Coordinates of C-alpha atoms in Angstrom, one line a residue:
M145 CA 0.0 0.0 0.0
D146 CA 2.8 2.4 0.9
K147 CA 4.6 1.7 -2.3
L148 CA 1.4 2.2 -4.3
K149 CA 0.8 5.5 -2.5
K150 CA 4.3 6.7 -3.2
Q151 CA 3.9 5.7 -6.9
N152 CA 0.6 7.5 -7.1
T153 CA 2.2 10.6 -5.6
R154 CA 5.0 10.5 -8.1
D155 CA 2.5 10.1 -11.0
V156 CA 0.4 13.0 -9.8
K157 CA 3.5 15.2 -9.4
A158 CA 4.6 14.4 -12.9
H159 CA 1.2 15.2 -14.4
L160 CA 1.1 18.5 -12.5
L161 CA 4.5 19.5 -13.7
R162 CA 3.8 18.4 -17.3
D163 CA 0.4 20.2 -17.4
A164 CA 2.0 23.4 -15.9
L165 CA 4.8 23.3 -18.5
Y166 CA 2.4 22.7 -21.4
L167 CA 0.2 25.6 -20.3
L168 CA 3.1 27.9 -20.1
L169 CA 4.3 26.9 -23.6
F170 CA 0.8 27.3 -25.0
V171 CA 0.3 30.8 -23.5
G172 CA 3.9 31.8 -24.5
V173 CA 4.3 34.1 -21.6
I174 CA 6.6 33.0 -18.8
V175 CA 7.2 35.3 -16.0
V176 CA 9.4 34.6 -13.0
V177 CA 7.6 36.6 -10.3
P178 CA 9.9 38.4 -7.9
L179 CA 9.2 38.6 -4.3
S180 CA 6.7 41.3 -3.5
G181 CA 8.2 44.1 -1.5
A182 CA 5.2 44.3 0.7
I183 CA 6.1 40.9 2.3
N184 CA 9.6 41.0 3.8
M185 CA 10.4 37.3 3.5
P186 CA 13.5 35.8 4.9
N187 CA 16.1 34.8 2.2
P188 CA 14.7 31.6 0.5
A189 CA 16.7 28.5 0.1
S190 CA 19.0 28.6 -2.9
K191 CA 19.0 24.9 -3.8
F192 CA 16.5 23.1 -5.9
S193 CA 16.3 19.4 -6.6
T194 CA 17.1 18.0 -10.0
W195 CA 13.7 18.5 -11.5
Q196 CA 13.5 21.9 -10.0
D197 CA 16.7 22.8 -11.7
N198 CA 15.0 22.0 -15.0
I199 CA 11.7 23.7 -14.3
A200 CA 12.0 27.1 -12.6
F201 CA 9.2 28.4 -10.5
V202 CA 7.2 30.2 -13.1
K203 CA 3.8 31.7 -13.4
V204 CA 1.5 33.1 -16.1
R205 CA 1.3 36.9 -15.8
E206 CA -1.5 38.0 -13.7
S207 CA -3.3 41.4 -13.7
A208 CA -1.9 44.1 -11.5
S209 CA -4.8 43.9 -9.1
S210 CA -4.0 40.3 -8.3
L211 CA -0.4 41.0 -7.4
L212 CA -1.2 42.2 -3.9
A213 CA 1.3 41.3 -1.3
S214 CA -1.4 40.8 1.4
A215 CA -5.0 41.2 2.2
T216 CA -6.2 44.8 1.9
R217 CA -9.2 46.4 3.7
N218 CA -9.5 50.1 3.6
N219 CA -5.7 50.3 2.8
Q220 CA -4.9 47.9 5.7
T221 CA -2.0 45.6 4.8
L222 CA 0.1 43.0 6.7
T223 CA 3.8 42.8 6.0
F224 CA 5.7 39.6 6.7
A225 CA 7.0 41.3 9.9
D226 CA 3.4 42.1 11.0
R227 CA 2.4 38.5 10.5
A228 CA 5.4 37.2 12.5
T229 CA 4.4 39.6 15.4
Y230 CA 0.9 38.3 15.4
Q231 CA 2.1 34.7 15.1
R232 CA 4.1 35.3 18.3
A233 CA 1.0 36.6 20.0
I234 CA -0.9 33.4 19.0
E235 CA 1.9 31.2 20.2
E236 CA 2.0 33.1 23.6
V237 CA -1.7 32.2 24.2
Y238 CA -1.1 28.5 23.3
W239 CA 2.1 28.4 25.4
R240 CA 0.2 30.0 28.4
H241 CA -2.3 27.1 28.3
R242 CA 0.3 24.4 27.7
I243 CA 0.3 21.9 30.5
W244 CA 3.4 22.0 32.6
P245 CA 3.2 18.8 34.7
R246 CA 3.2 19.6 38.4
E247 CA 5.9 16.9 38.9
N248 CA 8.4 18.8 36.7
P249 CA 11.1 20.1 39.1
D250 CA 11.8 23.3 37.1
P251 CA 9.4 26.2 36.5
K252 CA 7.8 26.6 33.2
P253 CA 10.1 28.4 30.8
S254 CA 9.1 31.4 28.7
L255 CA 8.1 31.1 25.1
D256 CA 11.4 32.7 24.1
A257 CA 13.2 29.8 25.7
V258 CA 11.4 27.2 23.6
M259 CA 10.8 29.0 20.3
S260 CA 13.1 31.2 18.3
Q261 CA 12.3 34.1 16.0
A262 CA 13.4 32.0 13.0
Q263 CA 10.9 29.3 14.0
L264 CA 8.1 31.8 14.3
E265 CA 8.9 33.1 10.9
K266 CA 9.0 29.6 9.5
K267 CA 5.4 29.1 10.5
V268 CA 4.3 32.3 8.8
D269 CA 6.3 31.4 5.7
D270 CA 4.7 28.0 5.6
Y271 CA 1.1 29.1 5.7
L272 CA 1.8 31.8 3.1
R273 CA 3.4 29.3 0.7
K274 CA 0.5 26.9 1.3
S275 CA -2.0 29.7 0.4
Q276 CA 0.0 30.5 -2.8
A277 CA 0.1 26.8 -3.7
L278 CA -3.7 26.6 -3.5
E279 CA -3.9 29.3 -6.1
D280 CA -1.0 28.3 -8.3
Y281 CA -1.7 24.5 -8.6
F282 CA -5.4 24.2 -7.9
Q283 CA -6.6 27.7 -9.1
R284 CA -8.4 27.8 -5.7
P285 CA -7.2 30.9 -3.9
I286 CA -8.6 31.3 -0.4
T287 CA -11.4 33.9 -0.6
A288 CA -12.7 36.5 1.8
G289 CA -15.9 34.5 2.1
Q290 CA -14.0 31.4 3.2
L291 CA -12.0 33.3 5.7
Q292 CA -15.2 34.8 7.2
A293 CA -16.9 31.4 7.3
E294 CA -13.9 29.8 9.0
M295 CA -13.9 32.5 11.7
D296 CA -17.6 31.9 12.2
R297 CA -17.1 28.1 12.4
M298 CA -14.4 28.5 15.0
A299 CA -16.6 30.7 17.2
E300 CA -19.6 28.4 16.8
N301 CA -17.7 25.1 17.3
T302 CA -15.1 26.1 19.9
R303 CA -15.0 23.9 23.1
Q304 CA -12.4 26.2 24.7
P305 CA -14.1 29.5 24.4
E306 CA -11.8 31.1 26.9
V307 CA -8.8 30.2 24.8
L308 CA -10.4 31.3 21.5
G309 CA -11.3 34.6 23.2
E310 CA -7.7 35.1 24.3
L311 CA -6.6 34.4 20.7
F312 CA -9.0 37.0 19.4
N313 CA -7.9 39.4 22.0
A314 CA -4.2 38.8 21.2
L315 CA -5.0 39.8 17.6
G316 CA -6.6 43.0 18.8
N317 CA -10.1 41.7 18.2
D318 CA -9.6 42.9 14.7
P319 CA -11.5 40.7 12.3
F320 CA -9.1 41.4 9.4
V321 CA -6.1 40.3 11.5
I322 CA -8.0 37.3 12.8
A323 CA -9.0 36.3 9.3
E324 CA -5.5 36.6 8.1
C325 CA -3.5 35.2 11.0
L326 CA -5.8 32.6 12.5
A327 CA -8.3 31.6 9.9
R328 CA -6.0 31.6 6.9
P329 CA -3.4 29.1 8.4
A330 CA -6.2 26.8 9.4
L331 CA -7.8 26.9 5.9
A332 CA -4.5 26.5 4.1
E333 CA -3.7 23.5 6.3
G334 CA -7.0 21.9 5.7
L335 CA -7.3 22.6 1.9
L336 CA -3.8 21.7 0.9
T337 CA -3.6 18.0 1.7
H338 CA -2.2 16.5 -1.5
G339 CA 1.3 15.2 -1.0
A340 CA 2.5 16.2 -4.5
V341 CA 1.1 19.7 -4.1
E342 CA 2.7 19.9 -0.6
Q343 CA 6.1 19.3 -2.2
L344 CA 5.4 21.7 -5.0
K345 CA 4.6 24.5 -2.6
Q346 CA 7.8 23.9 -0.8
T347 CA 9.7 24.7 -4.0
S348 CA 8.0 28.0 -4.4
Q349 CA 10.5 30.8 -4.0
T350 CA 7.9 33.5 -4.1
Y351 CA 4.4 34.3 -3.1
N352 CA 2.5 37.3 -4.2
R353 CA -1.2 37.4 -3.7
I354 CA -2.7 36.6 -0.3
V355 CA -6.4 37.5 -0.3
P356 CA -8.7 39.5 -2.5
A357 CA -8.6 43.3 -2.2
A358 CA -11.1 45.3 -0.2
A359 CA -12.2 42.4 1.9
S360 CA -14.4 43.3 4.9
F361 CA -14.8 41.0 7.8
I362 CA -17.1 40.8 10.8
L363 CA -15.9 39.7 14.2
P364 CA -17.9 36.6 15.2
V365 CA -19.4 36.2 18.7
I366 CA -17.9 33.5 20.9
S367 CA -20.1 31.4 23.2
D368 CA -20.1 32.8 26.7
N369 CA -20.6 29.3 28.2
P370 CA -17.5 28.9 30.4
F371 CA -17.3 25.2 29.4
G372 CA -18.3 25.7 25.8
C373 CA -20.6 22.7 25.9
I374 CA -23.8 21.2 27.4
D375 CA -23.3 18.6 30.1
N376 CA -23.7 15.0 29.0
S377 CA -23.7 15.8 25.3
W378 CA -21.6 14.9 22.3
T379 CA -20.2 17.0 19.5
A380 CA -18.3 15.6 16.5
T381 CA -14.7 16.6 16.0
T382 CA -14.0 18.1 12.6
S383 CA -12.8 15.6 9.9
T384 CA -11.1 18.3 7.9
N385 CA -7.4 17.5 7.6
A386 CA -7.8 14.8 10.4
P387 CA -5.2 12.0 10.4
S388 CA -5.9 8.9 8.3
D389 CA -8.0 6.1 9.7
R390 CA -6.2 4.1 12.4
F391 CA -6.3 2.2 15.7
D392 CA -3.7 1.1 18.2
H393 CA -2.3 4.6 18.1
T394 CA -1.3 6.9 21.0
V395 CA -2.5 10.3 22.1
V396 CA -1.4 13.0 24.6
W397 CA -3.1 16.2 25.7
T398 CA -0.9 19.3 25.9
G399 CA -3.4 21.8 27.4
T400 CA -4.4 23.2 24.0
E401 CA -3.9 20.2 21.6
M402 CA -4.6 16.5 21.4
I403 CA -1.7 14.9 19.6
V404 CA -2.4 11.7 17.7
W405 CA 0.5 9.6 16.4
G406 CA 1.2 6.2 14.9
G407 CA -1.0 3.2 14.9
T408 CA -2.1 0.8 12.2
R409 CA -4.7 0.8 9.4
D410 CA -5.4 -2.9 9.5
G411 CA -3.1 -4.6 11.9
L412 CA -0.5 -5.1 9.2
F413 CA 0.4 -1.6 7.8
N414 CA 1.6 0.7 10.5
L415 CA 1.8 4.5 10.3
S416 CA 4.4 7.2 11.2
T417 CA 2.0 10.1 10.7
G418 CA -0.1 12.0 13.1
G419 CA -2.1 15.2 13.8
R420 CA -2.7 17.9 16.4
Y421 CA -6.3 18.6 17.2
R422 CA -7.2 22.0 18.7
P423 CA -10.6 22.2 20.3
A424 CA -10.4 26.0 20.7
T425 CA -10.6 26.4 16.9
D426 CA -11.9 22.8 16.1
T427 CA -9.0 22.4 13.7
W428 CA -6.3 19.7 12.8
I429 CA -2.7 20.3 12.0
D430 CA -0.4 17.6 10.6
T431 CA 2.6 16.5 12.6
S432 CA 5.9 16.6 10.7
T433 CA 7.2 13.4 9.2
A434 CA 10.7 14.7 8.9
G435 CA 12.8 12.8 11.4
A436 CA 9.8 11.0 12.9
P437 CA 10.2 7.5 14.3
F438 CA 9.6 4.5 12.0
A439 CA 5.9 3.5 11.5
R440 CA 4.6 1.5 14.5
S441 CA 1.7 0.5 16.7
G442 CA 1.5 -0.8 20.2
H443 CA 3.9 2.0 21.3
T444 CA 3.5 4.4 24.2
A445 CA 3.5 8.2 24.4
V446 CA 3.8 10.7 27.3
W447 CA 3.7 14.5 27.6
T448 CA 6.6 16.2 29.4
G449 CA 5.4 19.9 29.3
T450 CA 7.4 20.7 26.1
E451 CA 7.5 17.4 24.2
M452 CA 5.6 14.2 23.4
I453 CA 7.9 11.2 23.8
V454 CA 7.0 8.2 21.7
W455 CA 8.8 4.9 22.4
G456 CA 8.6 1.2 21.5
G457 CA 5.9 -0.5 19.5
N458 CA 6.3 -3.4 17.0
A459 CA 9.4 -4.9 18.5
D460 CA 11.5 -1.7 18.5
N461 CA 13.5 -0.1 21.2
T462 CA 13.6 3.2 19.4
G463 CA 11.5 6.4 19.8
G464 CA 11.3 10.1 19.3
R465 CA 10.6 13.4 21.0
Y466 CA 8.1 15.6 19.2
N467 CA 8.0 19.3 19.9
P468 CA 4.6 20.8 18.8
V469 CA 5.9 24.4 19.1
T470 CA 8.6 23.8 16.4
D471 CA 6.8 20.8 14.8
S472 CA 10.1 18.8 14.9
W473 CA 11.3 15.4 16.0
T474 CA 14.5 14.3 17.9
A475 CA 15.4 10.6 18.2
T476 CA 15.7 9.0 21.6
S477 CA 18.9 7.2 22.4
T478 CA 19.1 3.5 22.0
A479 CA 22.2 3.2 24.3
N480 CA 21.1 1.1 27.3
A481 CA 17.5 1.3 26.2
P482 CA 15.2 -1.6 27.2
A483 CA 14.8 -4.4 24.8
G484 CA 12.4 -3.8 21.9
R485 CA 8.7 -4.5 22.8
N486 CA 5.1 -3.5 22.3
S487 CA 2.0 -3.4 24.6
H488 CA 4.1 -2.0 27.4
T489 CA 3.3 1.0 29.6
A490 CA 4.9 4.4 30.1
V491 CA 4.4 7.2 32.7
W492 CA 6.0 10.6 33.1
T493 CA 7.5 11.5 36.5
G494 CA 8.4 15.1 36.0
S495 CA 11.9 14.4 34.8
Q496 CA 11.8 10.9 33.4
M497 CA 9.7 8.6 31.3
I498 CA 9.4 5.1 32.9
V499 CA 8.6 2.2 30.5
W500 CA 7.9 -1.2 31.8
G501 CA 6.7 -4.7 30.8
G502 CA 5.3 -5.6 27.3
V503 CA 6.0 -8.4 24.8
N504 CA 8.4 -8.9 21.9
F505 CA 7.8 -10.2 18.4
I506 CA 8.2 -13.9 19.5
G507 CA 5.7 -13.6 22.4
L508 CA 8.3 -13.2 25.2
T509 CA 6.9 -11.0 27.9
F510 CA 9.0 -8.7 30.1
N511 CA 9.3 -7.6 33.7
T512 CA 12.1 -5.2 32.8
G513 CA 12.0 -1.5 32.0
G514 CA 13.9 1.7 31.8
K515 CA 14.0 5.3 32.9
Y516 CA 14.6 7.8 30.1
N517 CA 15.8 11.3 30.8
P518 CA 15.2 13.6 27.9
S519 CA 17.5 16.3 29.2
T520 CA 20.5 14.0 28.9
N521 CA 19.0 11.6 26.3
T522 CA 20.1 8.7 28.6
W523 CA 18.5 5.4 29.9
I524 CA 18.8 3.7 33.3
S525 CA 17.4 0.2 33.8
T526 CA 14.7 -0.4 36.4
T527 CA 15.5 -3.1 38.9
T528 CA 14.0 -6.5 38.5
M529 CA 14.4 -7.3 42.2
N530 CA 10.9 -7.8 43.7
A531 CA 9.4 -6.6 40.4
P532 CA 6.1 -8.1 39.3
A533 CA 6.0 -11.1 37.1
T534 CA 6.5 -10.7 33.4
R535 CA 3.4 -9.4 31.7
T536 CA 1.7 -7.4 28.9
G537 CA -1.8 -5.9 28.6
H538 CA -1.4 -4.4 32.1
T539 CA -1.9 -0.7 33.2
A540 CA 0.2 1.9 34.8
V541 CA -0.5 5.2 36.6
W542 CA 1.8 7.8 38.2
T543 CA 0.9 8.9 41.7
G544 CA 3.4 11.8 42.1
S545 CA 6.0 9.6 43.7
E546 CA 5.4 6.0 42.5
M547 CA 4.4 4.1 39.3
I548 CA 1.7 1.6 40.0
I549 CA 1.3 -1.3 37.6
W550 CA -1.5 -3.8 37.8
G551 CA -3.1 -6.8 36.0
G552 CA -2.2 -8.1 32.6
W553 CA -1.2 -11.6 31.4
N554 CA 2.0 -13.5 30.6
G555 CA 1.2 -14.1 26.9
L556 CA 0.3 -17.8 27.5
S557 CA -2.4 -18.6 30.0
S558 CA -1.8 -16.8 33.2
L559 CA -3.9 -13.7 34.1
F560 CA -2.7 -11.5 36.9
N561 CA -4.6 -9.8 39.7
S562 CA -1.4 -8.6 41.2
G563 CA 0.8 -5.6 40.6
G564 CA 3.6 -3.5 42.1
K565 CA 4.6 0.1 43.2
Y566 CA 7.9 1.3 41.8
N567 CA 9.8 4.2 43.4
P568 CA 12.2 5.6 40.8
V569 CA 14.2 7.5 43.4
T570 CA 15.1 4.4 45.4
N571 CA 14.8 2.0 42.4
N572 CA 12.6 -0.3 44.6
W573 CA 9.5 -2.4 44.0
T574 CA 6.7 -3.0 46.6
D575 CA 3.9 -5.5 45.9
T576 CA 0.3 -4.3 45.7
S577 CA -2.1 -6.1 48.1
T578 CA -3.7 -9.3 46.8
S579 CA -6.5 -9.0 49.4
N580 CA -9.8 -8.4 47.6
P581 CA -8.4 -7.1 44.3
P582 CA -10.4 -7.5 41.1
S583 CA -10.1 -10.8 39.3
G584 CA -7.2 -11.2 36.9
R585 CA -7.6 -9.5 33.6
Y586 CA -6.0 -7.6 30.7
G587 CA -7.2 -5.0 28.3
H588 CA -8.7 -3.1 31.3
T589 CA -8.2 0.6 32.1
A590 CA -6.8 2.5 35.1
V591 CA -7.0 6.2 36.1
W592 CA -5.4 8.1 38.9
T593 CA -7.8 10.3 40.9
G594 CA -5.2 12.1 43.0
S595 CA -5.4 9.7 45.9
E596 CA -6.6 6.3 44.4
M597 CA -6.2 4.2 41.3
I598 CA -9.4 2.9 39.8
V599 CA -9.2 -0.1 37.5
W600 CA -12.2 -1.2 35.5
G601 CA -13.3 -3.6 32.7
G602 CA -11.0 -5.9 30.7
G603 CA -11.2 -9.6 30.1
Y604 CA -9.6 -12.7 28.8
S605 CA -11.9 -15.6 27.9
G606 CA -14.9 -13.3 28.8
Y607 CA -15.5 -9.7 29.6
F608 CA -15.8 -7.8 32.8
N609 CA -17.9 -4.8 34.0
T610 CA -16.2 -5.0 37.4
G611 CA -13.4 -2.9 38.9
A612 CA -12.0 -1.6 42.1
Q613 CA -10.4 1.4 43.9
Y614 CA -6.9 1.0 45.1
D615 CA -5.5 3.2 47.9
P616 CA -1.7 3.0 47.7
K617 CA -1.1 4.5 51.1
R618 CA -3.3 2.0 52.9
D619 CA -2.6 -0.8 50.3
T620 CA -6.3 -1.6 50.2
W621 CA -8.9 -2.5 47.6
M622 CA -12.6 -1.6 47.4
A623 CA -14.8 -2.9 44.7
T624 CA -16.7 -0.5 42.4
S625 CA -20.4 -0.9 42.1
T626 CA -21.9 -2.9 39.2
N627 CA -25.3 -1.3 39.6
N628 CA -26.0 0.6 36.4
A629 CA -22.4 0.0 35.3
P630 CA -21.7 -0.1 31.6
S631 CA -21.8 -3.5 29.9
S632 CA -18.8 -5.8 30.2
R633 CA -16.0 -4.8 27.8
T634 CA -12.3 -4.6 27.0
N635 CA -10.2 -2.3 24.8
H636 CA -12.3 0.7 26.0
T637 CA -11.0 4.1 27.2
A638 CA -11.3 5.8 30.6
V639 CA -10.4 9.3 31.8
W640 CA -10.6 11.1 35.1
S641 CA -12.6 14.3 35.0
G642 CA -12.0 15.5 38.6
N643 CA -15.3 14.1 39.8
D644 CA -15.9 11.1 37.6
M645 CA -14.2 8.3 35.8
I646 CA -15.7 8.4 32.3
V647 CA -15.6 5.0 30.5
W648 CA -16.5 4.8 26.8
G649 CA -16.5 2.4 23.9
G650 CA -14.7 -1.0 23.7
L651 CA -15.4 -4.6 22.7
G652 CA -17.9 -6.8 24.5
A653 CA -19.9 -10.0 23.9
S654 CA -22.2 -8.1 21.4
G655 CA -19.3 -6.5 19.5
V656 CA -18.0 -3.0 19.7
S657 CA -19.9 -0.4 21.7
K658 CA -20.8 3.3 21.6
T659 CA -22.0 3.4 25.2
G660 CA -20.3 4.4 28.3
G661 CA -20.7 5.5 31.9
R662 CA -19.6 8.0 34.5
Y663 CA -18.4 6.6 37.8
D664 CA -18.7 8.8 40.9
L665 CA -16.0 7.9 43.3
D666 CA -17.6 9.5 46.3
T667 CA -21.0 7.8 45.9
N668 CA -19.7 4.6 44.3
S669 CA -22.4 5.0 41.6
W670 CA -22.7 5.0 37.8
T671 CA -24.6 7.2 35.4
G672 CA -24.8 6.4 31.7
T673 CA -23.3 8.6 29.0
S674 CA -25.6 10.0 26.3
R675 CA -25.8 8.1 23.0
T676 CA -27.2 11.0 21.1
H677 CA -24.7 12.2 18.5
A678 CA -22.1 9.9 20.1
P679 CA -19.3 8.6 17.7
S680 CA -20.0 5.3 16.0
A681 CA -19.2 2.1 18.0
R682 CA -15.6 1.2 18.3
S683 CA -12.7 -0.2 20.3
G684 CA -9.0 0.4 20.2
H685 CA -9.6 4.1 20.2
T686 CA -8.0 6.8 22.4
A687 CA -9.3 9.4 24.8
V688 CA -8.0 12.4 26.7
W689 CA -9.6 14.8 29.2
S690 CA -9.3 18.5 28.2
G691 CA -10.5 20.0 31.4
S692 CA -14.1 20.1 30.3
E693 CA -14.5 17.4 27.7
M694 CA -13.4 13.8 27.0
I695 CA -12.1 13.7 23.4
V696 CA -12.2 10.3 21.8
W697 CA -10.7 9.5 18.4
G698 CA -9.9 6.7 16.0
G699 CA -10.4 3.0 16.7
V700 CA -11.8 0.0 14.8
N701 CA -15.4 -1.0 14.1
N702 CA -17.2 -4.3 14.2
V703 CA -16.0 -5.4 10.8
G704 CA -12.4 -4.5 11.4
N705 CA -12.3 -1.2 9.5
A706 CA -10.1 1.5 11.1
L707 CA -11.8 4.8 11.9
G708 CA -10.5 8.4 11.4
D709 CA -13.2 10.4 13.3
G710 CA -14.1 11.2 16.9
G711 CA -16.2 13.1 19.3
R712 CA -16.1 15.4 22.3
Y713 CA -18.1 14.4 25.3
C714 CA -19.0 17.3 27.7
G715 CA -18.5 16.6 31.3
Q716 CA -19.6 20.1 32.5
G717 CA -19.2 20.8 36.1
T718 CA -16.1 18.8 36.6
N719 CA -12.9 20.5 37.7
G720 CA -10.2 17.9 37.1
D721 CA -6.7 18.5 35.8
P722 CA -6.5 17.8 32.1
T723 CA -4.9 14.5 30.9
P724 CA -1.2 15.1 30.1

């Protein structure tokens, strides 16, 4: 499939280039358009590839009115420097809301410490080139009407109204600036999705026309609902520019974005692509593939405050650190890394990622792990002394001082109702109590409430709708109620909202599900989640908690087809910390 896709991309590219050349020869007027003085671009790259050497970036002459350097409204223009300044204001808002895990020992750095001026300018340069490519190669320039509609859509669909309001305010609440610096990048990203055209726009050494002249815009009204949603309701996530269909992928929440990465289309062909979903604007942005880890599924991902660290999957001991601010990847060291594995677990401690357990390509399970320090790009092994038995399909949570792993199976026939608490400072393991724990299982979920771990669901030969609360200080278990609990299932998702554990989806005796439930820890009771407008039934999906919503995405349906959509479930009234 990948070879066919690459071949199709090359064929489309060749056709586009031939058609462009024939058109130019037919018209007989070839003009190399110089850089417009109204946009002070950085010096472009001086090297072209072989085919670029043969075909210069050329355009048919356009009328003088179409050679505007930027959008104009009542003589209002934006230079490249203006756009870079506004881009910085946008990035400041996103950085302000970026989660800095409380476990991190150092204070949150300033935006200047994580993003250079050159990186800011690169973002502006990128969306301007994409806009130009839409016009040059599709003859579909972004119109004023599209910009207004996109602003209206953002205001109507936002699920982080406070963030969108801050973005508007950072741009002076000027609808022209918002259209150009917030709506245009989103439209350009969503409309320009063809790989061949993406490569062509990167070769463009110039861009001239940005938006039709004399465009007037109206500032849309943002919802004044502090949560941006109605309790116990579903809203679909936009599918525009969403990642391709997949399951067995990973997801992290940064505070402003849900980052999806990797996974598989069908259990055979893995992916090295991903996307960043922003509920404030209801938009997707592709993650860079330059320097990304090899395609994989069954891997793990954690959020550090500045980076998403991906590791393992397939049978690899490789990984990568993705920085969403710069849209760039850095490989993780393999020196002293744990053996390659998949279906392991990973937690973030504030300074280290701890991976543990899992299974390799011949079915060998592990009770080994490693602590990865991104600051030094180094690994230290976790001790196996008193460690739990080898396993996969288990869960792990971080308490603030310990990693608790529980459940799973050995890949053969043994299911575990045991676990362990690992202290990374002392490098010691302590068993979890085996008095009154849930029955052995794998494919269950676990969430940390701030004082207890709640495990629920899972299965082996059958499915469970049982679970329990584990108090690590007292080393005690208490069963969760089954009254009104969701139906038995495995491969579902669960998030902690601050008041509730919200369970959704998964695979049960009747197939995949689109149902769920909210478990109240204080009352030991369940309330069903609404089915109205819920995403289609699925398992193998992912979920994060944004602070007011559970966002689910991807997965696989009853007939084995991967899915590339999702939904936002409103848990209004909760006050929990967002999922890192």
